[in-house]
Tab-separated table of C-alpha atoms (C1' of nucleotides) in Angstrom:
chain	number	residue	atom	x	y	z
A	1	MET	CA	36.273	5.421	-17.302
A	2	SER	CA	33.357	3.990	-15.377
A	3	THR	CA	34.685	3.851	-11.876
A	4	ASP	CA	33.463	0.307	-11.372
A	5	LEU	CA	31.263	0.353	-8.320
A	6	ARG	CA	29.881	-2.707	-6.607
A	7	SER	CA	26.238	-3.036	-5.739
A	8	GLY	CA	26.760	-2.285	-2.093
A	9	GLN	CA	28.564	0.911	-2.924
A	10	VAL	CA	25.907	2.037	-5.337
A	11	ALA	CA	23.154	1.280	-2.867
A	12	GLU	CA	25.007	3.092	-0.158
A	13	ALA	CA	25.774	6.090	-2.328
A	14	ALA	CA	22.167	6.439	-3.390
A	15	GLY	CA	20.798	5.707	0.040
A	16	VAL	CA	18.819	2.626	-0.878
A	17	ASN	CA	18.807	-0.968	0.209
A	18	ILE	CA	20.593	-3.484	-2.022
A	19	GLN	CA	17.379	-5.458	-2.298
A	20	THR	CA	15.719	-2.340	-3.572
A	21	LEU	CA	18.394	-1.942	-6.188
A	22	ARG	CA	17.704	-5.494	-7.342
A	23	TYR	CA	14.004	-4.780	-7.232
A	24	TYR	CA	14.374	-1.782	-9.518
A	25	GLU	CA	16.397	-3.842	-11.935
A	26	ARG	CA	13.702	-6.498	-11.988
A	27	ARG	CA	11.129	-3.802	-12.655
A	28	GLY	CA	13.154	-2.453	-15.519
A	29	LEU	CA	13.851	0.901	-13.910
A	30	LEU	CA	17.538	0.333	-13.916
A	31	ALA	CA	19.514	-1.215	-16.731
A	32	GLU	CA	21.286	-4.424	-15.844
A	33	PRO	CA	24.952	-3.493	-15.637
A	34	GLU	CA	28.089	-5.234	-16.806
A	35	ARG	CA	29.247	-8.201	-14.814
A	36	SER	CA	32.585	-9.332	-13.537
A	37	ASN	CA	33.773	-12.785	-14.573
A	38	GLY	CA	32.304	-14.117	-11.404
A	39	GLY	CA	28.924	-12.589	-12.075
A	40	HIS	CA	29.147	-9.603	-9.778
A	41	HIS	CA	27.424	-6.448	-11.011
A	42	LEU	CA	29.760	-3.650	-12.019
A	43	TYR	CA	28.137	-0.260	-12.019
A	44	GLY	CA	29.334	3.113	-13.237
A	45	GLU	CA	28.692	6.449	-11.561
A	46	ASP	CA	25.658	6.890	-13.737
A	47	ALA	CA	23.866	4.145	-11.830
A	48	VAL	CA	23.925	6.313	-8.741
A	49	THR	CA	22.539	9.196	-10.756
A	50	ALA	CA	19.852	6.949	-12.148
A	51	LEU	CA	18.837	5.886	-8.676
A	52	ARG	CA	18.657	9.476	-7.558
A	53	VAL	CA	16.504	10.291	-10.534
A	54	ILE	CA	14.142	7.487	-9.650
A	55	LYS	CA	13.920	8.543	-6.048
A	56	ALA	CA	13.355	12.141	-7.063
A	57	ALA	CA	10.583	11.247	-9.467
A	58	GLN	CA	9.034	9.081	-6.821
A	59	ARG	CA	9.015	11.949	-4.397
A	60	LEU	CA	7.418	14.106	-7.045
A	61	GLY	CA	4.500	11.743	-6.862
A	62	PHE	CA	5.170	9.350	-9.716
A	63	THR	CA	4.632	5.644	-9.137
A	64	LEU	CA	7.424	3.273	-10.087
A	65	GLU	CA	5.448	2.291	-13.138
A	66	GLU	CA	5.170	5.906	-14.210
A	67	VAL	CA	8.857	6.410	-13.592
A	68	ALA	CA	9.591	3.423	-15.776
A	69	GLU	CA	7.467	4.871	-18.576
A	70	LEU	CA	9.097	8.234	-18.189
A	71	LEU	CA	12.568	6.791	-18.476
A	72	GLU	CA	11.540	4.578	-21.347
A	73	ALA	CA	9.999	7.548	-23.131
A	74	GLY	CA	13.197	9.488	-22.609
A	75	ARG	CA	15.236	6.631	-24.029
A	76	LEU	CA	13.049	6.251	-27.118
A	77	ARG	CA	12.293	9.880	-27.740
A	78	HIS	CA	15.441	10.557	-29.762
A	79	GLY	CA	14.147	13.040	-32.292
A	80	ARG	CA	10.437	12.417	-32.544
A	81	PRO	CA	8.393	13.800	-29.678
A	82	VAL	CA	6.771	11.253	-27.402
A	83	ALA	CA	4.375	12.494	-24.751
A	84	GLY	CA	7.216	13.063	-22.372
A	85	LEU	CA	8.147	14.598	-19.139
A	86	GLN	CA	6.511	17.932	-19.842
A	87	ASP	CA	2.986	16.667	-20.313
A	88	ARG	CA	3.260	14.216	-17.505
A	89	ALA	CA	4.697	16.814	-15.190
A	90	ALA	CA	1.766	19.064	-16.014
A	91	ALA	CA	-0.698	16.245	-15.356
A	92	LYS	CA	1.042	15.362	-12.132
A	93	LEU	CA	0.963	19.005	-11.165
A	94	ALA	CA	-2.809	18.934	-11.447
A	95	GLU	CA	-2.943	15.786	-9.340
A	96	VAL	CA	-0.759	17.363	-6.724
A	97	ASP	CA	-2.916	20.457	-6.692
A	98	ALA	CA	-5.991	18.331	-6.183
A	99	LYS	CA	-4.300	16.512	-3.362
A	100	ILE	CA	-3.297	19.751	-1.715
A	101	ALA	CA	-6.830	21.073	-1.982
A	102	ASP	CA	-8.116	17.873	-0.491
A	103	LEU	CA	-5.701	17.984	2.390
A	104	THR	CA	-6.561	21.609	2.963
A	105	THR	CA	-10.202	20.668	3.370
A	106	ILE	CA	-9.189	17.945	5.751
A	107	ARG	CA	-7.052	20.377	7.637
A	108	THR	CA	-9.996	22.674	8.066
A	109	VAL	CA	-12.166	19.895	9.366
A	110	LEU	CA	-9.535	18.647	11.782
A	111	ALA	CA	-8.955	22.143	13.079
A	112	ALA	CA	-12.683	22.610	13.544
A	113	ALA	CA	-12.961	19.315	15.365
A	114	ALA	CA	-10.101	20.256	17.637
A	115	GLU	CA	-11.562	23.641	18.359
A	116	ALA	CA	-15.108	22.427	18.901
A	117	GLY	CA	-13.805	20.092	21.581
A	118	CYS	CA	-15.076	16.922	19.978
A	119	ASP	CA	-14.143	13.994	22.086
A	120	ASP	CA	-15.834	10.894	20.836
A	121	LEU	CA	-16.581	10.193	17.225
A	122	THR	CA	-19.592	8.017	17.754
A	123	VAL	CA	-21.159	10.587	20.026
A	124	CYS	CA	-20.281	13.450	17.699
A	125	ALA	CA	-21.799	11.665	14.747
A	126	SER	CA	-25.224	11.906	16.288
A	127	ARG	CA	-24.974	15.470	17.535
A	128	THR	CA	-25.721	18.237	15.098
A	129	CYS	CA	-23.235	20.561	16.774
A	130	CYS	CA	-20.214	18.559	15.648
A	131	PRO	CA	-18.327	20.232	12.816
A	132	ILE	CA	-17.267	16.990	11.192
A	133	PRO	CA	-19.244	16.460	7.987
A	134	PHE	CA	-19.360	12.690	8.259
A	135	THR	CA	-21.529	12.025	5.284
A	136	ASP	CA	-19.680	14.299	2.911
A	137	LEU	CA	-16.324	12.984	4.030
A	138	ALA	CA	-17.418	9.416	3.655
A	139	GLU	CA	-18.285	10.023	0.071
A	140	GLY	CA	-14.905	11.555	-0.597
A	141	ASN	CA	-16.314	14.934	-1.523
A	142	ARG	CA	-14.018	17.816	-2.070
A	143	HIS	CA	-15.002	21.294	-0.943
A	144	ALA	CA	-16.964	19.919	1.971
A	145	GLY	CA	-17.062	22.694	4.494
A	146	PRO	CA	-18.139	22.374	8.122
A	147	CYS	CA	-21.824	21.651	8.241
A	148	CYS	CA	-22.928	24.037	10.975
B	1	MET	CA	-36.789	-0.224	17.220
B	2	SER	CA	-33.697	-1.042	15.252
B	3	THR	CA	-34.957	-1.184	11.713
B	4	ASP	CA	-33.271	-4.518	11.091
B	5	LEU	CA	-31.076	-4.048	8.077
B	6	ARG	CA	-29.273	-6.845	6.293
B	7	SER	CA	-25.604	-6.642	5.458
B	8	GLY	CA	-26.218	-5.842	1.820
B	9	GLN	CA	-28.435	-2.944	2.756
B	10	VAL	CA	-25.964	-1.553	5.252
B	11	ALA	CA	-23.117	-1.855	2.798
B	12	GLU	CA	-25.186	-0.212	0.121
B	13	ALA	CA	-26.351	2.591	2.399
B	14	ALA	CA	-22.824	3.368	3.509
B	15	GLY	CA	-21.365	2.947	0.062
B	16	VAL	CA	-19.001	0.126	0.902
B	17	ASN	CA	-18.520	-3.393	-0.314
B	18	ILE	CA	-19.963	-6.210	1.806
B	19	GLN	CA	-16.522	-7.754	2.039
B	20	THR	CA	-15.302	-4.491	3.456
B	21	LEU	CA	-18.037	-4.568	6.042
B	22	ARG	CA	-16.864	-8.031	7.092
B	23	TYR	CA	-13.308	-6.831	7.032
B	24	TYR	CA	-14.069	-3.986	9.411
B	25	GLU	CA	-15.820	-6.391	11.743
B	26	ARG	CA	-12.802	-8.663	11.719
B	27	ARG	CA	-10.601	-5.702	12.508
B	28	GLY	CA	-12.810	-4.726	15.407
B	29	LEU	CA	-13.915	-1.434	13.911
B	30	LEU	CA	-17.507	-2.464	13.840
B	31	ALA	CA	-19.304	-4.350	16.593
B	32	GLU	CA	-20.599	-7.733	15.554
B	33	PRO	CA	-24.364	-7.264	15.346
B	34	GLU	CA	-27.258	-9.446	16.407
B	35	ARG	CA	-28.000	-12.448	14.304
B	36	SER	CA	-31.124	-13.994	12.935
B	37	ASN	CA	-31.831	-17.603	13.876
B	38	GLY	CA	-30.168	-18.622	10.680
B	39	GLY	CA	-27.050	-16.658	11.464
B	40	HIS	CA	-27.629	-13.678	9.226
B	41	HIS	CA	-26.374	-10.380	10.593
B	42	LEU	CA	-29.077	-7.953	11.677
B	43	TYR	CA	-27.914	-4.372	11.811
B	44	GLY	CA	-29.534	-1.239	13.153
B	45	GLU	CA	-29.358	2.202	11.600
B	46	ASP	CA	-26.409	2.951	13.832
B	47	ALA	CA	-24.262	0.541	11.850
B	48	VAL	CA	-24.584	2.821	8.845
B	49	THR	CA	-23.605	5.777	10.976
B	50	ALA	CA	-20.646	3.836	12.325
B	51	LEU	CA	-19.484	3.062	8.820
B	52	ARG	CA	-19.769	6.687	7.842
B	53	VAL	CA	-17.755	7.650	10.885
B	54	ILE	CA	-15.051	5.214	9.925
B	55	LYS	CA	-14.933	6.437	6.371
B	56	ALA	CA	-14.854	10.044	7.537
B	57	ALA	CA	-11.998	9.401	9.917
B	58	GLN	CA	-10.167	7.569	7.202
B	59	ARG	CA	-10.505	10.527	4.907
B	60	LEU	CA	-9.208	12.742	7.667
B	61	GLY	CA	-6.017	10.770	7.382
B	62	PHE	CA	-6.377	8.194	10.139
B	63	THR	CA	-5.371	4.628	9.411
B	64	LEU	CA	-7.838	1.873	10.241
B	65	GLU	CA	-5.770	1.029	13.270
B	66	GLU	CA	-5.951	4.588	14.490
B	67	VAL	CA	-9.679	4.658	13.850
B	68	ALA	CA	-10.036	1.510	15.920
B	69	GLU	CA	-8.117	3.096	18.797
B	70	LEU	CA	-10.149	6.243	18.511
B	71	LEU	CA	-13.417	4.360	18.706
B	72	GLU	CA	-12.133	2.180	21.499
B	73	ALA	CA	-10.999	5.233	23.435
B	74	GLY	CA	-14.422	6.765	22.936
B	75	ARG	CA	-16.068	3.631	24.230
B	76	LEU	CA	-13.882	3.385	27.324
B	77	ARG	CA	-13.594	7.039	28.095
B	78	HIS	CA	-16.839	7.218	30.102
B	79	GLY	CA	-15.861	9.699	32.752
B	80	ARG	CA	-12.092	9.520	33.004
B	81	PRO	CA	-10.225	11.263	30.229
B	82	VAL	CA	-8.282	9.051	27.873
B	83	ALA	CA	-6.031	10.713	25.323
B	84	GLY	CA	-8.909	11.032	22.931
B	85	LEU	CA	-10.001	12.564	19.744
B	86	GLN	CA	-8.802	16.031	20.634
B	87	ASP	CA	-5.144	15.223	21.068
B	88	ARG	CA	-5.082	12.892	18.152
B	89	ALA	CA	-6.833	15.388	15.949
B	90	ALA	CA	-4.205	17.938	16.893
B	91	ALA	CA	-1.410	15.487	16.138
B	92	LYS	CA	-3.005	14.536	12.869
B	93	LEU	CA	-3.365	18.199	12.052
B	94	ALA	CA	0.387	18.571	12.360
B	95	GLU	CA	0.909	15.564	10.115
B	96	VAL	CA	-1.458	16.975	7.556
B	97	ASP	CA	0.306	20.311	7.680
B	98	ALA	CA	3.623	18.608	7.079
B	99	LYS	CA	2.161	16.720	4.163
B	100	ILE	CA	0.751	19.897	2.674
B	101	ALA	CA	4.106	21.629	3.021
B	102	ASP	CA	5.781	18.677	1.382
B	103	LEU	CA	3.344	18.633	-1.497
B	104	THR	CA	3.754	22.354	-1.903
B	105	THR	CA	7.481	21.899	-2.344
B	106	ILE	CA	6.811	19.182	-4.858
B	107	ARG	CA	4.360	21.418	-6.617
B	108	THR	CA	6.992	24.093	-6.945
B	109	VAL	CA	9.491	21.669	-8.382
B	110	LEU	CA	7.007	20.208	-10.841
B	111	ALA	CA	5.986	23.661	-11.976
B	112	ALA	CA	9.623	24.606	-12.434
B	113	ALA	CA	10.285	21.450	-14.405
B	114	ALA	CA	7.312	22.148	-16.625
B	115	GLU	CA	8.357	25.711	-17.198
B	116	ALA	CA	11.998	24.961	-17.824
B	117	GLY	CA	10.949	22.606	-20.597
B	118	CYS	CA	12.622	19.548	-19.168
B	119	ASP	CA	12.051	16.640	-21.421
B	120	ASP	CA	14.110	13.707	-20.306
B	121	LEU	CA	14.965	12.945	-16.733
B	122	THR	CA	18.221	11.199	-17.375
B	123	VAL	CA	19.434	14.025	-19.551
B	124	CYS	CA	18.222	16.650	-17.096
B	125	ALA	CA	19.981	14.956	-14.231
B	126	SER	CA	23.345	15.708	-15.784
B	127	ARG	CA	22.650	19.242	-16.891
B	128	THR	CA	23.040	21.970	-14.341
B	129	CYS	CA	20.257	24.005	-15.895
B	130	CYS	CA	17.517	21.610	-14.802
B	131	PRO	CA	15.497	22.919	-11.879
B	132	ILE	CA	14.865	19.487	-10.395
B	133	PRO	CA	16.925	19.085	-7.245
B	134	PHE	CA	17.532	15.388	-7.699
B	135	THR	CA	19.805	14.879	-4.780
B	136	ASP	CA	17.707	16.782	-2.294
B	137	LEU	CA	14.540	15.104	-3.444
B	138	ALA	CA	16.063	11.683	-3.249
B	139	GLU	CA	16.882	12.217	0.370
B	140	GLY	CA	13.337	13.265	1.100
B	141	ASN	CA	14.323	16.746	2.181
B	142	ARG	CA	11.688	19.265	2.884
B	143	HIS	CA	12.238	22.892	1.949
B	144	ALA	CA	14.331	21.921	-1.034
B	145	GLY	CA	14.089	24.792	-3.420
B	146	PRO	CA	15.163	24.792	-7.077
B	147	CYS	CA	18.903	24.569	-7.260
B	148	CYS	CA	19.652	27.166	-9.900
C	1	DG	C1'	45.596	-20.954	-0.284
C	2	DG	C1'	42.614	-19.917	3.465
C	3	DT	C1'	39.095	-17.172	5.134
C	4	DA	C1'	36.009	-13.058	6.034
C	5	DG	C1'	32.878	-10.459	4.064
C	6	DA	C1'	30.473	-8.939	0.110
C	7	DC	C1'	27.821	-10.657	-3.307
C	8	DC	C1'	24.758	-13.878	-6.137
C	9	DT	C1'	19.843	-16.017	-7.296
C	10	DG	C1'	15.478	-17.403	-5.905
C	11	DT	C1'	11.727	-17.388	-3.117
C	12	DA	C1'	8.965	-15.865	0.567
C	13	DC	C1'	7.243	-12.485	3.427
C	14	DC	C1'	5.856	-7.653	5.209
C	15	DC	C1'	2.487	-3.570	5.311
C	16	DG	C1'	-2.284	-1.395	4.610
C	17	DG	C1'	-6.570	-1.729	2.690
C	18	DG	C1'	-9.288	-4.139	0.706
C	19	DT	C1'	-11.527	-7.734	-2.975
C	20	DA	C1'	-12.681	-12.325	-4.929
C	21	DC	C1'	-13.943	-16.981	-4.955
C	22	DC	C1'	-15.997	-21.185	-3.040
C	23	DG	C1'	-19.237	-24.401	-1.425
C	24	DG	C1'	-22.877	-24.430	1.845
C	25	DT	C1'	-27.054	-22.130	4.284
C	26	DT	C1'	-31.184	-18.839	4.767
C	27	DG	C1'	-34.987	-16.031	3.639
C	28	DC	C1'	-38.660	-15.037	1.098
C	29	DA	C1'	-41.853	-14.938	-2.950
C	30	DG	C1'	-44.564	-17.434	-5.790
D	1	DC	C1'	-42.451	-26.687	-1.476
D	2	DT	C1'	-39.506	-25.083	-4.671
D	3	DG	C1'	-36.313	-21.946	-6.606
D	4	DC	C1'	-33.311	-18.179	-6.516
D	5	DA	C1'	-31.133	-14.271	-4.530
D	6	DA	C1'	-28.776	-12.969	-0.633
D	7	DC	C1'	-26.019	-14.360	2.866
D	8	DC	C1'	-22.501	-17.215	5.588
D	9	DG	C1'	-17.444	-18.446	6.916
D	10	DG	C1'	-13.026	-19.374	5.330
D	11	DT	C1'	-9.349	-18.788	2.545
D	12	DA	C1'	-6.830	-16.821	-1.056
D	13	DC	C1'	-5.609	-13.176	-3.802
D	14	DC	C1'	-4.845	-8.151	-5.419
D	15	DC	C1'	-2.040	-3.650	-5.368
D	16	DG	C1'	2.389	-0.897	-4.545
D	17	DG	C1'	6.723	-0.778	-2.638
D	18	DG	C1'	9.733	-2.899	-0.773
D	19	DT	C1'	12.453	-6.293	2.741
D	20	DA	C1'	14.261	-10.761	4.492
D	21	DC	C1'	16.181	-15.152	4.420
D	22	DA	C1'	18.604	-19.302	2.705
D	23	DG	C1'	22.210	-21.468	0.699
D	24	DG	C1'	25.853	-21.067	-2.579
D	25	DT	C1'	29.740	-18.244	-4.898
D	26	DC	C1'	33.245	-14.613	-5.573
D	27	DT	C1'	36.888	-11.193	-4.244
D	28	DA	C1'	40.354	-9.432	-1.627
D	29	DC	C1'	43.579	-9.498	1.763
D	30	DC	C1'	46.803	-11.881	4.783
DNA sequence: GGTAGACCTGTACCCGGGTACCGGTTGCAG
DNA sequence: CTGCAACCGGTACCCGGGTACAGGTCTACC
């Protein structure tokens, strides 16, 4: 019933490079499929789904390592509850929120810089009228508002 | 008048690693300073400021290469207007906005996944009730809302 | 059964942004 | 004047996420 796909077809269908497919297999994100007599990989439809899942998780902000854990957890979870998708999604949600907040700060600063007509960073850095909070930004502070 | 600082002191003051200091010099982000007879770098206070500027720009989302261009542009600009900080800040602002929008989408999806009680990605991917839009996400689509 | 094109494995390289190690000077305090 | 920390340049390595290339094999179609 598995509609025997070749690697090129799978890669194509999922929109990834063949090398990437191989790479995911090496990293354990994708199960090694059946082989033809000659050693060619023979995938089922589910491989395409799996790739899409990986890509989706990646876009949700998970690293490949996290994706691997997530899939592994899913595979093992049968019955007993492993700290699974739910918890991790919640944690990732917090991360994403933090990142959004951070970018929002940055947005504010950039907008201020654009509006204030800053033109040269090195000059701005020594003028008190510049809205860029160099020191705070350098230290990676959140919630750093314009200084003046 | 330059309060002759040594590399360790500069690095310390700016909160970076000495190797990083060297690295920035190699990349042309930082002017090579005076040297002592023995070849030790002798920095002025301005080096610390320069480092802070670099770090700030980096946190605003500029790559080191962009920072280098920005500084270069500032240095050359004297008089005639080069496409300087202003334009780039505006462009970067757009990028940041796009990134925020993207993350917001992701946030929505993660929240939905958490709420729907998804537990296993591979299982979810084949159930229509899962709110994760695998296909859309895989293709990197913006504005991909929950599918059901 | 020949041949084009897809596929195989293995290894090496790319990017950005650093960081680490090494063996050899310098600077400064005691 | 000695000893030790700090510094020097150069090179090599790290991370994450791939991508490329070489040289050999398989499949499918004519």
